[in-house]
C-alpha positions as a printed NumPy array, in Angstrom:
array([[ 11.406, -17.683, -15.119],
       [  7.994, -17.792, -13.442],
       [  7.101, -14.638, -11.544],
       [  4.162, -15.083,  -9.142],
       [  2.243, -11.925,  -8.236],
       [  1.066, -13.023,  -4.79 ],
       [  3.855, -11.116,  -3.039],
       [  3.243,  -9.318,   0.294],
       [  3.009,  -5.533,   0.42 ],
       [  0.611,  -2.865,  -0.908],
       [ -0.216,  -4.859,  -4.053],
       [ -1.206,  -7.994,  -2.141],
       [ -4.767,  -6.768,  -1.522],
       [ -5.366,  -5.987,  -5.208],
       [ -7.105,  -8.368,  -7.635],
       [ -4.697, -10.576,  -9.583],
       [ -5.305,  -8.847, -12.919],
       [ -4.347,  -5.472, -11.375],
       [ -1.136,  -6.976,  -9.991],
       [ -0.234,  -8.445, -13.368],
       [ -1.023,  -5.109, -15.029],
       [  1.163,  -3.274, -12.484],
       [  4.218,  -5.412, -13.319],
       [  3.694,  -5.073, -17.067],
       [  3.045,  -1.344, -16.694],
       [  6.395,  -0.916, -14.951],
       [  8.072,  -2.865, -17.776],
       [  6.451,  -0.588, -20.365],
       [  7.124,   2.705, -18.582],
       [ 10.734,   1.804, -17.828],
       [ 11.163,   0.694, -21.479],
       [ 12.123,  -2.846, -20.52 ],
       [  9.56 ,  -3.572, -23.241],
       [ 10.513,  -1.296, -26.134],
       [  7.834,   0.802, -27.897],
       [  6.525,  -1.117, -30.901],
       [  7.78 ,  -4.506, -29.729],
       [  5.471,  -7.468, -29.348],
       [  4.491,  -8.655, -25.877],
       [  4.719, -12.356, -25.001],
       [  1.656, -14.479, -25.706],
       [ -1.191, -14.811, -23.195],
       [ -0.066, -18.384, -22.471],
       [  3.505, -17.234, -21.789],
       [  2.305, -14.417, -19.498],
       [ -0.028, -16.792, -17.636],
       [  2.932, -19.093, -16.971],
       [  5.167, -16.164, -15.945],
       [  2.707, -14.864, -13.348],
       [  1.145, -18.188, -12.257],
       [ -2.35 , -17.014, -13.23 ],
       [ -4.953, -18.14 , -15.75 ],
       [ -5.32 , -16.614, -19.197],
       [ -8.513, -14.774, -18.26 ],
       [ -6.521, -12.849, -15.646],
       [ -3.938, -11.974, -18.297],
       [ -6.695, -10.779, -20.642],
       [ -8.043,  -8.497, -17.93 ],
       [ -4.588,  -7.021, -17.339],
       [ -4.002,  -6.439, -21.061],
       [ -7.41 ,  -4.809, -21.453],
       [ -6.523,  -2.387, -18.658],
       [ -3.238,  -1.52 , -20.374],
       [ -5.118,  -1.013, -23.656],
       [ -7.486,   1.389, -21.869],
       [ -4.427,   3.292, -20.652],
       [ -3.056,   3.296, -24.222],
       [  0.142,   1.599, -23.149],
       [ -0.432,  -1.352, -25.498],
       [ -2.308,  -1.929, -28.736],
       [ -3.691,  -5.201, -30.067],
       [ -4.334,  -6.3  , -33.638],
       [ -4.607,  -9.659, -35.436],
       [ -0.832, -10.169, -35.055],
       [ -0.818,  -9.839, -31.255],
       [ -0.319,  -7.184, -28.555],
       [  2.4  ,  -4.552, -28.902],
       [  3.885,  -1.841, -26.697],
       [  2.395,   1.449, -27.88 ],
       [  4.523,   4.03 , -29.627],
       [  4.78 ,   7.513, -28.093],
       [  2.16 ,   8.804, -30.546],
       [ -0.23 ,   5.95 , -29.774],
       [  0.209,   6.486, -26.025],
       [ -0.83 ,  10.12 , -26.268],
       [ -3.54 ,   9.927, -28.951],
       [ -4.865,   6.372, -28.894],
       [ -5.361,   4.169, -31.943],
       [ -8.565,   5.991, -32.925],
       [ -7.266,   9.544, -32.475],
       [ -9.086,  10.054, -29.187],
       [ -8.189,  12.747, -26.657],
       [ -4.95 ,  12.29 , -24.683],
       [ -5.243,  10.631, -21.291],
       [ -4.876,  12.697, -18.152],
       [ -1.268,  13.176, -17.243],
       [  0.591,  14.404, -14.15 ],
       [  1.528,  17.114, -13.333],
       [  0.2  ,  19.64 , -15.866],
       [ -2.013,  17.901, -18.404],
       [ -1.328,  16.48 , -21.884],
       [  0.632,  19.516, -23.094],
       [  3.144,  19.026, -20.289],
       [  3.521,  15.382, -21.293],
       [  4.191,  16.241, -24.936],
       [  6.655,  19.109, -24.532],
       [ 10.312,  19.392, -23.636],
       [ 10.507,  18.869, -19.892],
       [ 12.981,  19.037, -17.059],
       [ 12.015,  16.999, -14.006],
       [ 13.717,  16.052, -10.758],
       [ 12.91 ,  14.348,  -7.467],
       [ 14.222,  15.325,  -4.07 ],
       [ 13.627,  14.293,  -0.483],
       [ 13.019,  17.308,   1.755],
       [ 10.822,  18.752,   4.462],
       [  7.811,  20.779,   3.251],
       [  7.042,  24.287,   4.507],
       [  5.748,  24.204,   8.067],
       [  2.174,  25.094,   7.133],
       [  2.037,  22.177,   4.683],
       [  3.42 ,  19.426,   6.92 ],
       [  0.198,  18.682,   8.794],
       [ -1.791,  18.678,   5.538],
       [  0.561,  15.945,   4.285],
       [  0.266,  13.931,   7.538],
       [  3.915,  14.667,   8.348],
       [  5.59 ,  15.74 ,  11.564],
       [  7.258,  19.19 ,  11.541],
       [ 10.591,  18.898,   9.754],
       [  9.859,  15.376,   8.444],
       [ 11.031,  15.007,   4.823],
       [  8.937,  13.669,   1.971],
       [  9.146,  13.119,  -1.764],
       [  9.112,  16.325,  -3.855],
       [  8.728,  16.503,  -7.64 ],
       [  9.842,  19.608,  -9.548],
       [  8.87 ,  19.926, -13.171],
       [  9.421,  22.534, -15.913],
       [  7.925,  22.612, -19.403],
       [ 10.019,  24.444, -21.996],
       [  9.736,  25.515, -25.61 ],
       [ 12.344,  24.092, -28.027],
       [ 14.325,  27.306, -27.47 ],
       [ 14.283,  26.811, -23.709],
       [ 11.624,  29.389, -22.791],
       [  9.585,  28.394, -19.733],
       [  5.914,  27.556, -20.313],
       [  5.055,  25.821, -17.05 ],
       [  6.743,  25.241, -13.726],
       [  5.431,  23.084, -10.919],
       [  6.363,  21.661,  -7.551],
       [  4.501,  18.716,  -5.996],
       [  4.683,  17.484,  -2.406],
       [  3.555,  13.938,  -1.593],
       [  1.985,  12.881,   1.685],
       [  2.77 ,  10.001,   3.993],
       [ -0.435,   8.144,   2.885],
       [  0.579,   8.54 ,  -0.793],
       [  3.984,   6.971,  -0.194],
       [  2.443,   4.142,   1.816],
       [ -0.398,   3.337,  -0.587],
       [  1.08 ,   3.84 ,  -4.072],
       [  3.789,   1.257,  -4.858],
       [  5.223,   3.212,  -7.795],
       [  5.895,   6.189,  -5.51 ],
       [  7.068,   4.116,  -2.563],
       [ 10.021,   2.797,  -4.566],
       [ 11.508,   6.308,  -4.57 ],
       [ 11.789,   6.247,  -0.768],
       [ 14.845,   4.005,  -0.938],
       [ 18.255,   5.546,  -1.38 ],
       [ 19.419,   9.111,  -1.753],
       [ 20.114,   8.817,  -5.463],
       [ 16.612,   9.74 ,  -6.669],
       [ 17.633,  13.394,  -7.059],
       [ 19.862,  12.219,  -9.934],
       [ 17.088,  10.234, -11.638],
       [ 14.893,  11.517, -14.436],
       [ 11.497,  10.597, -13.029],
       [  8.478,   9.724, -15.159],
       [  5.348,  10.271, -13.077],
       [  2.952,  10.865, -15.976],
       [  0.776,   7.927, -14.882],
       [  0.48 ,   9.076, -11.268],
       [ -3.313,   9.356, -11.373],
       [ -3.614,   5.887, -12.911],
       [ -1.332,   4.582, -10.154],
       [ -3.663,   6.099,  -7.557],
       [ -6.667,   4.458,  -9.179],
       [ -5.019,   1.06 ,  -9.419],
       [ -3.954,   1.266,  -5.767],
       [ -7.673,   1.355,  -4.907],
       [ -7.77 ,   5.092,  -4.145],
       [-10.869,   7.101,  -5.07 ],
       [ -9.562,  10.602,  -5.495],
       [-10.955,  14.115,  -5.294],
       [ -9.089,  16.895,  -7.124],
       [ -9.58 ,  20.438,  -5.865],
       [ -7.947,  23.149,  -7.965],
       [ -7.775,  26.92 ,  -7.602],
       [ -6.642,  29.159, -10.469],
       [ -5.465,  32.718,  -9.884],
       [ -3.046,  35.482, -10.817],
       [  0.124,  35.464,  -8.674],
       [  0.663,  38.685,  -6.734],
       [  3.723,  40.28 ,  -5.187],
       [  3.922,  41.489,  -1.594],
       [  2.297,  44.807,  -2.582],
       [ -0.73 ,  43.029,  -4.03 ],
       [  0.205,  43.679,  -7.666],
       [  0.435,  40.974, -10.347],
       [  3.739,  39.154,  -9.946],
       [  6.628,  39.369, -12.434],
       [  6.121,  37.682, -15.755],
       [  7.798,  34.413, -16.661],
       [ 10.951,  34.324, -18.772],
       [  8.759,  34.109, -21.9  ],
       [  7.421,  37.593, -21.16 ],
       [  3.894,  36.194, -20.904],
       [  1.425,  36.882, -18.153],
       [  1.207,  34.199, -15.482],
       [ -1.527,  32.116, -13.969],
       [ -1.137,  29.935, -10.893],
       [ -2.871,  26.628, -10.226],
       [ -3.018,  25.167,  -6.714],
       [ -4.079,  21.516,  -6.67 ],
       [ -4.87 ,  19.257,  -3.723],
       [ -5.609,  15.598,  -4.482],
       [ -7.262,  13.702,  -1.623],
       [ -8.343,  10.098,  -1.161],
       [-11.782,   8.784,  -0.217],
       [-10.995,   9.355,   3.474],
       [-10.116,  13.02 ,   2.987],
       [ -6.365,  12.472,   3.377],
       [ -4.225,  14.607,   1.077],
       [ -2.133,  12.555,  -1.344],
       [ -0.493,  15.334,  -3.362],
       [ -0.26 ,  19.115,  -3.189],
       [  0.932,  20.795,  -6.399],
       [  1.533,  24.421,  -7.357],
       [  1.783,  25.151, -11.086],
       [  2.84 ,  28.411, -12.748],
       [  1.586,  28.803, -16.317],
       [  2.678,  31.25 , -19.024],
       [ -0.842,  32.275, -19.971],
       [ -0.114,  33.625, -23.457],
       [  2.351,  31.105, -24.859],
       [  1.137,  27.938, -23.144],
       [ -2.226,  26.504, -22.24 ],
       [ -3.018,  24.582, -19.073],
       [ -5.586,  21.88 , -19.753],
       [ -6.488,  19.238, -17.225],
       [ -9.194,  16.603, -17.629],
       [-10.265,  14.226, -14.904],
       [-13.235,  12.106, -13.981],
       [-13.097,  10.073, -10.789]])
């Protein structure tokens, strides 16, 4: 069935190749296209989306840059998990939400909820007092279940309006039962036309007496990372707090706008 990409909504203002890439990206992330399987031909994709083959080539090149697909003389294939993280040439892993490549590779527990942020955070997220928003909680564990990283992320009203992949979680109350995959959040921001600034502060958590806070369950010392991601207009898109077990886990984050 043909699937035109000229639909109304946040994607409508994007170039055609970005809209085609967004649909294929969703198919790849949601495993509707299985890792290692061959994608349809350029001609087939052009017919599906009612675009020319040059537009399809632009979309596939973008997905190759994101390491979601690989191309060889046989055609274009959905990348395997190893290819996604390392790239065909063994290059460094791509940036990944919320806590860098290590968080993407390890055993994780993640959940979404819909709740009001703390009062002091509401205005920063362009929300009215008591207004709920999307919240992402994420834990990185060792194979034995020891905590390496914990994070909580609050998303702003502009983020939910501008980023289609986040906006879909607004509908229904069942998202708390989903296992969300937001690893490509920063790519989603870019492809929504957002030019982002990431401001991060790293410190040692303290208790109410001003002493270093209790250690994590691993027994390791802790570091805290406070991240605010803003768009080109200075509006906050995401506020994230990450706790890191400093001795047993590393927190590495790479980003260039």
